[in-house]
Amino acid sequence: MGEGGAAPVSPPFRAVAVLGLGVIGGSLVRALRAELPGTRIMGWSPALGERSAAVDAGLLDGAPAAWEDAVDEADLVVLATPLGACLQMLPELEGIMLGRATVMDVASLKAPVARVAEDAGLAHRWIGSHPMAGSEGTGFARSDGALFRGARVWLVAGPHAVIAGRLKAVERLWRAVGAEPALIEADDHDRLMALVSHLPQLVSNALASVLLGRGVAPEALGPGGRDMTRLAGSNPTMWRDLLRHAPAEVVDGLRSVRDALDDVARAVEGGAVDHLEKLMQETRSWRGERS
Amino acid sequence: MGEGGAAPVSPPFRAVAVLGLGVIGGSLVRALRAELPGTRIMGWSPALGERSAAVDAGLLDGAPAAWEDAVDEADLVVLATPLGACLQMLPELEGIMLGRATVMDVASLKAPVARVAEDAGLAHRWIGSHPMAGSEGTGFARSDGALFRGARVWLVAGPHAVIAGRLKAVERLWRAVGAEPALIEADDHDRLMALVSHLPQLVSNALASVLLGRGVAPEALGPGGRDMTRLAGSNPTMWRDLLRHAPAEVVDGLRSVRDALDDVARAVEGGAVDHLEKLMQETRSWRGERS
């Protein structure tokens, strides 16, 4: 992936259209403007306020009210909407964007997008991206040009998109904004996300629901309790789509955590502190803390 | 609690002995040295390396190998050991420390310490403290002089300790290091901690145990997953004692989270996204995020 030599390198795309200016899309236009200043950037959000804010911040070369008007000159179209809107817009792009343009989404699940891209005849022009970065907040106001620095970005690409150099160009774009791209199969990605993203999210919601049911104020939490309930503040609209398409591993994982909690409750009740200490030592070793 | 006027205020204690130089004790000697430079500070740890490190850092006026030798001139003795050691050492202090000295512990549960203080005839000289601050790391190397800034510190005190001005002096000490002390009853404190401390801790361990059982590497986690497993790296030795004395509310809370996860699993399995979105909206409102 190294660029090599000292010769100036042209930006990976001449013109980028970012559809969706929330935390991910907004952060991407901020980072692209800063790191790839020669790139033309069009943006779109369903919210006029977000379009105006991005234009006023000097981040966009245009922000039309209709998303179709943002894409016509782009050689990269980025779908940065919630998953449901992404699945609706992707097939419509086929007849609107340039014939040579690459389309990339940033949804947290990749298999549903891969299927729609295939059905729409866009598989050879599609690169799936999933930046492992975000915020429990929502919208352009919470975007951050440094969001992707050091973040893993999972990439999914079919053979034609790889051969045509689309994967390499998208990798260069992510590296330019400080991210660390890595290739993965769509199904493998979604199975992993079930465990590292859906499961922690829903466990945080379950814990928070118990605390709120018991009348605990968030201000009564210490730093550990705040960590454990931060995700409980995540955007329900974004998650609604992800849960509709949740891989089966989410349900299995939730039931395993349920069973683990049942085991812990019995151990606490029975004073089985050796058993609990062993569990804590195992998870501490896994987490990489010094013992 | 205001000091009032412009007259110089004497430090709340002339000489402090801190027994235990881990994250809490080590951070306290750092903060006291910085904020109350006129105070004599003796320290003790069972680990020679921690005693030497604290002396070499200029934080202590002495660090004898036997804890009994650290307390004889102190007008405040701070027990900053794990709860089990705290409960053993507290009665022994009765014949060793100055007759007018105040003894304070920093354990995360207060009712067990209150009982031992009562049995040892020390209730009138004891102030229980619980700073809501810490680290998933362990030991003096992870101590931090800024640890208590902005942190809630719960205080438990009997009527005699209040009348004698001991509570006021301890409050001044905590305010001097940037903390926000507040008075609470021991049983109320422990019921609250069952929900805001023990419960998040054990949920983090349960989640981490499932992830490690499924072969997920911690490096595969995003920022949310890292938040949710940070507590799984906590110190098992400290928690062993806290779990031995766990209030009944811990078991009830664990079973409520278990039931909440069972409900979430059924909803995901059945595609009940409206139900899940409602749960997420409720926890988001509770957490105070913008919707």
XYZ file of C-alpha atoms in Angstrom:
582
model
C 0.000 0.000 0.000
C 3.041 2.298 0.418
C 3.148 5.219 -1.995
C 6.964 4.983 -2.306
C 9.367 7.592 -3.723
C 9.096 11.339 -3.398
C 6.991 12.094 -6.469
C 3.762 13.999 -5.715
C 0.785 11.666 -5.597
C -2.546 12.673 -7.101
C -5.560 12.438 -4.797
C -7.431 9.123 -5.050
C -10.618 10.806 -6.350
C -11.155 14.063 -8.228
C -14.695 14.697 -6.952
C -16.453 13.121 -3.985
C -20.164 13.299 -3.127
C -21.031 12.555 0.495
C -24.723 11.718 1.008
C -25.518 12.102 4.690
C -23.778 14.701 6.881
C -24.156 13.095 10.304
C -21.319 12.024 12.573
C -19.673 9.804 9.924
C -20.458 11.795 6.770
C -19.780 15.122 8.481
C -16.499 13.906 9.888
C -15.511 12.568 6.472
C -16.063 15.893 4.680
C -14.097 17.660 7.436
C -11.205 15.215 7.119
C -11.229 15.184 3.303
C -11.228 18.989 3.138
C -8.231 19.104 5.490
C -6.204 16.218 4.068
C -7.080 16.235 0.347
C -7.535 19.957 -0.403
C -7.563 19.434 -4.207
C -10.672 17.268 -4.070
C -14.059 18.692 -5.073
C -16.595 17.799 -2.367
C -20.361 17.872 -2.744
C -22.563 17.101 0.248
C -26.174 16.335 0.992
C -28.277 15.914 4.095
C -32.076 15.720 4.386
C -31.716 18.506 6.988
C -31.286 22.007 5.524
C -29.542 23.044 8.748
C -26.827 20.445 8.261
C -26.286 21.383 4.618
C -25.976 25.074 5.542
C -23.666 24.380 8.460
C -21.314 22.331 6.268
C -21.297 24.977 3.524
C -20.793 27.801 6.052
C -17.841 25.898 7.493
C -16.241 25.933 4.022
C -16.330 22.161 3.791
C -18.382 21.756 0.621
C -18.290 22.981 -2.977
C -22.045 22.538 -3.168
C -24.955 21.138 -1.172
C -28.116 20.796 -3.300
C -31.483 20.055 -1.699
C -31.942 16.873 -3.780
C -29.297 14.201 -3.328
C -29.529 13.280 -7.012
C -28.076 16.696 -7.851
C -25.004 16.125 -5.658
C -23.678 13.044 -7.411
C -23.635 13.777 -11.138
C -19.958 14.744 -11.429
C -18.540 12.592 -8.627
C -16.089 9.787 -9.256
C -16.741 8.622 -5.669
C -20.228 8.608 -4.148
C -20.280 7.947 -0.394
C -23.538 6.725 1.154
C -23.320 7.925 4.760
C -26.973 7.556 5.715
C -28.502 5.056 8.170
C -28.566 1.530 6.743
C -32.243 1.607 5.672
C -31.828 4.756 3.567
C -28.544 3.382 2.197
C -30.281 0.235 0.937
C -32.970 2.374 -0.746
C -30.609 4.873 -2.376
C -27.978 2.446 -3.632
C -30.000 0.966 -6.560
C -31.192 4.440 -7.599
C -27.583 5.589 -8.001
C -27.073 3.179 -10.894
C -28.630 5.437 -13.500
C -27.558 8.760 -11.967
C -23.865 8.644 -11.176
C -21.058 8.652 -13.729
C -20.538 5.307 -15.457
C -16.996 5.066 -14.081
C -17.845 6.285 -10.548
C -17.179 4.172 -7.478
C -19.890 3.917 -4.807
C -18.964 3.348 -1.183
C -21.195 2.985 1.878
C -20.188 3.299 5.534
C -22.881 1.145 7.179
C -22.055 -1.027 10.183
C -23.297 -4.194 8.460
C -21.928 -5.235 5.090
C -23.830 -8.343 3.895
C -27.193 -6.526 3.368
C -25.436 -3.790 1.339
C -23.480 -6.363 -0.680
C -26.747 -8.126 -1.610
C -28.426 -4.900 -2.754
C -25.319 -3.845 -4.723
C -25.359 -7.239 -6.466
C -29.078 -7.030 -7.257
C -28.659 -3.495 -8.612
C -25.836 -4.538 -10.935
C -23.408 -2.346 -8.990
C -21.240 -5.040 -7.351
C -18.288 -4.262 -9.648
C -18.377 -0.555 -8.693
C -19.137 -0.931 -4.978
C -16.678 -0.853 -2.074
C -18.189 -1.428 1.369
C -16.527 0.507 4.192
C -17.129 0.336 7.890
C -15.137 2.797 10.001
C -14.943 1.576 13.603
C -15.478 5.080 14.911
C -18.459 7.130 15.955
C -20.144 9.012 18.733
C -23.122 8.404 20.966
C -24.245 11.813 19.730
C -26.021 12.452 16.449
C -25.717 14.765 13.494
C -23.292 17.164 11.839
C -22.880 19.112 15.095
C -21.096 16.078 16.547
C -18.799 15.497 13.560
C -15.032 15.686 14.065
C -12.285 15.860 11.445
C -10.050 13.694 13.654
C -12.657 10.944 14.101
C -10.959 8.440 11.812
C -7.383 8.871 13.074
C -6.097 5.484 14.161
C -9.493 3.865 13.521
C -9.824 0.480 11.853
C -11.894 0.700 8.648
C -13.174 -2.633 7.351
C -13.392 -2.841 3.555
C -15.459 -5.273 1.508
C -14.844 -5.550 -2.244
C -15.712 -7.987 -5.007
C -13.061 -9.215 -7.503
C -14.030 -6.758 -10.268
C -13.770 -3.775 -7.937
C -10.315 -4.936 -6.857
C -9.061 -5.471 -10.419
C -10.352 -2.063 -11.516
C -8.278 -0.357 -8.790
C -11.329 0.872 -6.886
C -10.272 -0.875 -3.693
C -6.809 0.664 -3.867
C -8.234 4.170 -4.368
C -10.628 3.794 -1.427
C -7.759 2.496 0.744
C -5.744 5.598 -0.169
C -8.680 7.831 0.771
C -9.024 6.217 4.214
C -5.275 6.338 4.833
C -5.288 10.037 3.882
C -7.693 10.742 6.768
C -5.576 8.725 9.218
C -7.568 5.475 9.247
C -6.255 1.931 9.017
C -8.134 0.038 6.283
C -8.234 -3.775 6.204
C -10.034 -6.160 3.827
C -12.646 -8.632 5.089
C -15.457 -10.819 3.664
C -18.945 -9.352 4.186
C -20.280 -12.323 6.176
C -17.152 -12.540 8.344
C -17.450 -8.811 9.016
C -21.073 -9.045 10.093
C -20.432 -12.033 12.376
C -17.607 -10.073 14.028
C -19.793 -6.954 14.380
C -22.537 -9.008 16.037
C -20.051 -9.638 18.850
C -18.001 -6.433 19.017
C -20.689 -3.864 18.157
C -24.333 -5.083 18.433
C -23.700 -7.084 21.615
C -21.949 -4.340 23.657
C -24.604 -1.873 22.433
C -27.544 -3.970 23.606
C -25.885 -4.944 26.890
C -25.423 -1.235 27.603
C -29.121 -0.613 26.869
C -30.161 -3.524 29.111
C -27.973 -2.326 31.998
C -29.204 1.262 31.610
C -32.839 0.127 31.551
C -32.343 -1.596 34.923
C -30.646 1.457 36.439
C -33.352 3.823 35.210
C -36.027 1.399 36.419
C -34.465 1.537 39.895
C -34.439 5.354 39.875
C -30.655 5.753 39.659
C -29.622 9.153 38.260
C -26.794 9.098 35.687
C -24.984 11.630 37.901
C -24.682 8.932 40.598
C -22.447 6.849 38.323
C -18.686 6.732 38.742
C -16.290 6.589 35.778
C -16.849 2.824 35.332
C -20.630 3.098 35.370
C -20.442 6.008 32.919
C -18.337 3.881 30.533
C -20.870 1.057 30.788
C -23.858 3.254 29.934
C -22.296 5.562 27.318
C -23.571 3.393 24.458
C -27.058 3.502 25.996
C -27.124 7.064 24.646
C -26.582 5.912 21.032
C -28.842 6.961 18.180
C -31.967 4.723 18.099
C -32.752 5.606 14.471
C -29.397 4.326 13.260
C -29.671 1.192 15.382
C -33.228 0.423 14.290
C -31.984 -0.443 10.795
C -28.983 -2.385 12.099
C -31.212 -4.450 14.395
C -33.669 -5.215 11.591
C -30.741 -6.804 9.724
C -29.008 -8.233 12.811
C -26.997 -11.415 12.170
C -28.092 -14.527 14.112
C -24.913 -14.251 16.207
C -26.460 -11.241 18.014
C -29.208 -13.390 19.526
C -26.754 -16.169 20.453
C -24.415 -13.635 22.027
C -27.186 -11.972 24.062
C -28.246 -15.363 25.443
C -24.661 -16.203 26.350
C -24.291 -12.942 28.297
C -27.651 -13.656 29.937
C -26.376 -17.088 31.036
C -23.065 -15.630 32.218
C -24.976 -13.107 34.373
C -27.099 -15.891 35.811
C -23.926 -17.756 36.767
C -22.427 -14.600 38.325
C -25.623 -13.916 40.299
C -25.561 -17.449 41.750
C -21.875 -17.070 42.666
C -22.440 -13.720 44.420
C -25.480 -15.100 46.226
C -23.562 -18.201 47.359
C -20.420 -16.288 48.356
C -18.361 -18.179 45.739
C -15.641 -15.507 45.667
C -12.982 -17.892 44.293
C -15.166 -18.517 41.250
C -15.752 -14.784 40.772
C -12.065 -13.935 41.226
C -11.152 -16.536 38.578
C -13.661 -15.004 36.146
C -12.223 -11.542 36.805
C -8.655 -12.784 36.329
C -9.586 -14.370 32.983
C -11.265 -11.255 31.641
C -8.435 -9.084 32.951
C -5.823 -11.210 31.141
C -7.910 -11.053 27.974
C -8.220 -7.264 28.275
C -4.423 -7.061 28.619
C -4.324 -5.338 32.020
C -1.387 -6.045 34.315
C -2.308 -8.490 37.062
C -18.296 24.574 54.063
C -16.981 27.931 52.723
C -13.719 29.090 54.315
C -14.819 32.734 54.149
C -12.684 35.859 54.513
C -9.084 36.299 53.401
C -7.335 34.996 56.548
C -4.929 32.095 55.902
C -6.505 28.757 56.728
C -4.532 26.048 58.490
C -4.482 22.629 56.795
C -7.164 20.239 58.077
C -4.588 17.807 59.487
C -1.014 18.322 60.700
C 0.203 14.794 59.930
C -1.420 12.174 57.720
C -0.530 8.473 57.491
C -1.675 6.714 54.318
C -1.697 2.918 54.633
C -1.763 1.446 51.151
C -0.100 3.170 48.178
C -2.136 1.744 45.304
C -4.230 3.782 42.875
C -6.261 5.491 45.617
C -3.613 5.794 48.364
C -0.882 6.736 45.886
C -3.083 9.344 44.226
C -4.007 10.752 47.630
C -0.367 11.255 48.726
C 0.377 12.893 45.362
C -2.605 15.243 45.708
C -1.943 16.033 49.383
C 1.729 16.812 48.701
C 0.722 19.190 45.917
C -2.262 20.866 47.572
C -1.404 20.835 51.299
C 2.394 21.283 51.285
C 2.584 21.954 55.041
C 1.206 18.533 55.929
C 3.553 15.779 57.140
C 2.796 12.605 55.155
C 3.824 9.100 56.157
C 3.087 6.196 53.842
C 3.076 2.451 53.890
C 2.612 -0.334 51.354
C 3.265 -4.054 51.770
C 5.395 -3.717 48.595
C 8.902 -2.310 49.178
C 8.944 -1.110 45.549
C 5.882 1.082 46.104
C 7.299 2.549 49.335
C 10.596 3.370 47.592
C 8.875 4.829 44.543
C 6.739 7.147 46.696
C 9.758 8.274 48.752
C 11.902 8.767 45.629
C 9.132 10.923 44.143
C 9.383 13.198 47.191
C 5.832 12.411 48.259
C 6.484 11.031 51.742
C 8.271 12.127 54.924
C 8.749 8.484 55.829
C 7.751 4.990 54.702
C 8.543 2.381 57.366
C 8.346 -1.343 56.561
C 5.766 -1.952 59.340
C 2.508 -0.049 59.029
C 2.328 0.328 62.821
C 5.411 2.571 62.625
C 3.759 4.938 60.131
C 0.799 5.978 62.252
C 2.145 6.949 65.666
C 2.276 10.726 65.120
C -0.612 11.052 62.650
C -3.758 12.982 63.445
C -5.356 11.373 60.371
C -4.836 7.712 59.498
C -6.100 6.728 56.048
C -6.786 3.048 55.391
C -6.309 2.717 51.618
C -5.972 -1.054 51.407
C -8.432 -3.533 49.861
C -11.544 -3.977 52.011
C -10.417 -7.260 53.648
C -7.146 -5.789 54.902
C -8.989 -2.626 55.954
C -11.372 -4.631 58.153
C -8.399 -6.428 59.772
C -6.271 -3.333 60.379
C -9.000 -1.013 61.657
C -9.417 -2.632 65.145
C -5.638 -2.850 65.572
C -5.310 0.914 65.101
C -7.239 1.555 68.313
C -4.213 1.029 70.586
C -1.575 2.390 68.216
C -2.691 5.737 66.846
C -2.891 8.960 68.825
C -5.895 9.167 71.135
C -7.205 12.229 69.269
C -6.473 10.892 65.765
C -9.199 10.459 63.154
C -9.269 7.260 61.100
C -10.669 7.260 57.573
C -11.037 4.399 55.099
C -11.614 4.650 51.351
C -13.322 1.298 50.697
C -16.124 1.033 48.139
C -18.564 -0.398 50.705
C -19.287 1.426 53.940
C -21.606 -0.759 56.084
C -18.984 -3.506 56.755
C -16.423 -0.863 57.823
C -18.992 0.945 59.988
C -19.749 -2.321 61.811
C -16.064 -3.078 62.496
C -15.444 0.520 63.638
C -18.375 0.201 66.043
C -17.165 -3.165 67.405
C -13.647 -1.785 67.862
C -14.893 1.222 69.842
C -13.714 3.551 67.085
C -17.076 4.753 65.722
C -16.653 8.222 67.275
C -13.250 8.670 65.546
C -14.074 7.082 62.194
C -15.067 8.808 58.962
C -15.868 6.528 56.047
C -14.900 7.894 52.628
C -15.572 6.493 49.213
C -14.054 8.443 46.313
C -15.894 7.623 43.079
C -12.640 7.513 41.147
C -10.166 4.842 40.220
C -8.440 3.001 37.423
C -8.736 -0.461 35.921
C -4.968 -0.588 36.558
C -3.378 -1.465 39.879
C -0.714 -0.083 42.149
C 1.282 3.069 42.790
C 2.492 3.155 39.172
C -1.095 3.948 38.126
C -1.658 6.672 40.734
C -2.449 10.195 39.584
C -2.466 13.419 41.602
C -5.454 14.671 39.587
C -7.554 11.528 40.174
C -9.957 13.155 42.632
C -10.584 16.403 40.739
C -14.308 16.728 40.193
C -14.971 13.317 41.747
C -17.839 12.682 44.137
C -16.575 11.421 47.510
C -19.249 9.836 49.695
C -18.743 10.390 53.432
C -20.216 8.365 56.288
C -19.956 9.689 59.834
C -21.595 8.970 63.193
C -22.949 11.803 65.381
C -19.895 11.951 67.670
C -17.498 12.285 64.740
C -19.619 15.121 63.376
C -19.806 16.981 66.723
C -16.050 16.648 67.242
C -15.383 18.400 63.911
C -13.828 15.311 62.315
C -16.300 15.293 59.438
C -15.602 18.955 58.691
C -11.831 18.363 58.651
C -12.159 15.386 56.297
C -14.441 17.403 54.022
C -11.793 20.152 53.888
C -9.132 17.560 52.988
C -11.197 16.195 50.088
C -12.057 19.678 48.834
C -8.363 20.581 48.942
C -7.623 17.800 46.438
C -10.476 18.896 44.171
C -13.114 16.365 45.177
C -16.796 16.971 45.926
C -17.683 15.391 49.283
C -21.285 14.566 50.217
C -22.725 12.894 53.317
C -24.718 9.641 53.116
C -25.893 6.820 55.427
C -23.756 3.659 55.185
C -26.627 1.378 54.151
C -27.952 3.856 51.582
C -24.439 4.171 50.176
C -24.005 0.423 49.807
C -27.412 -0.022 48.159
C -26.496 2.693 45.659
C -23.059 1.150 45.005
C -24.661 -2.245 44.342
C -26.336 -0.589 41.340
C -23.781 1.966 40.136
C -20.548 0.086 40.862
C -20.899 -3.676 41.485
C -23.521 -4.159 38.761
C -21.652 -2.392 35.900
C -18.465 -4.172 36.996
C -19.973 -7.656 36.829
C -21.870 -6.966 33.596
C -18.553 -5.949 32.030
C -16.954 -9.206 33.246
C -19.878 -11.256 31.885
C -19.738 -9.546 28.480
C -15.956 -9.937 28.294
C -16.183 -13.625 29.221
C -18.519 -14.218 26.261
C -16.256 -12.319 23.858
C -13.142 -14.173 24.995
C -15.027 -17.482 24.833
C -15.871 -16.689 21.183
C -12.216 -15.924 20.379
C -12.694 -12.172 19.844
C -9.434 -10.222 20.272
C -9.717 -6.975 22.284
C -8.097 -5.218 19.300
C -11.207 -6.039 17.239
C -13.349 -3.815 19.487
C -14.401 -0.336 18.460
C -14.594 2.567 20.925
C -17.979 1.399 22.265
C -16.834 -2.177 22.811
C -13.689 -0.899 24.511
C -15.815 1.205 26.895
C -17.958 -1.821 27.692
C -15.011 -4.083 28.559
C -12.724 -1.572 30.307
C -14.014 -2.600 33.748
C -13.354 -6.248 32.845
C -9.680 -5.316 33.377
C -10.298 -4.247 37.000
C -8.274 -5.597 39.907
C -9.685 -9.009 41.005
C -8.011 -8.804 44.431
C -9.814 -5.590 45.293
C -13.120 -6.916 43.989
C -12.822 -10.258 45.801
C -13.333 -8.489 49.133
C -16.121 -6.274 47.794
C -17.988 -9.301 46.411
C -17.647 -11.192 49.685
C -19.528 -8.306 51.330
C -21.837 -7.585 48.374
C -25.240 -6.140 49.319
C -28.303 -8.209 48.320
C -29.142 -5.562 45.716
C -26.233 -6.836 43.587
C -27.895 -10.227 43.075
C -31.279 -8.618 42.356
C -29.679 -6.218 39.893
C -27.802 -8.986 38.058
C -31.024 -10.958 37.642
C -32.828 -7.883 36.340
C -30.135 -7.308 33.694
C -30.310 -11.018 32.844
C -34.077 -10.703 32.309
C -33.659 -7.503 30.289
C -31.175 -9.293 27.996
C -33.570 -12.190 27.574
C -36.254 -9.723 26.517
C -33.872 -7.994 24.081
C -32.809 -11.351 22.583
C -36.439 -12.290 21.946
C -37.099 -8.900 20.343
C -34.066 -9.154 18.033
C -34.974 -12.734 17.118
C -38.571 -11.739 16.360
C -37.647 -8.572 14.456
C -39.504 -6.413 17.013
C -37.595 -3.283 16.034
C -40.252 -0.911 17.411
C -39.811 -2.463 20.859
C -36.022 -2.185 20.610
C -36.154 1.408 19.356
C -38.398 2.334 22.308
C -35.928 0.767 24.751
C -33.074 2.692 23.131
C -35.022 5.959 23.237
C -35.749 5.465 26.959
C -32.131 4.761 27.876
C -30.961 7.626 25.650
C -33.288 10.083 27.407
C -32.092 8.788 30.777
C -28.453 9.192 29.726
C -29.211 12.780 28.698
C -28.187 12.497 25.044
C -29.965 14.659 22.481
C -32.561 12.709 20.552
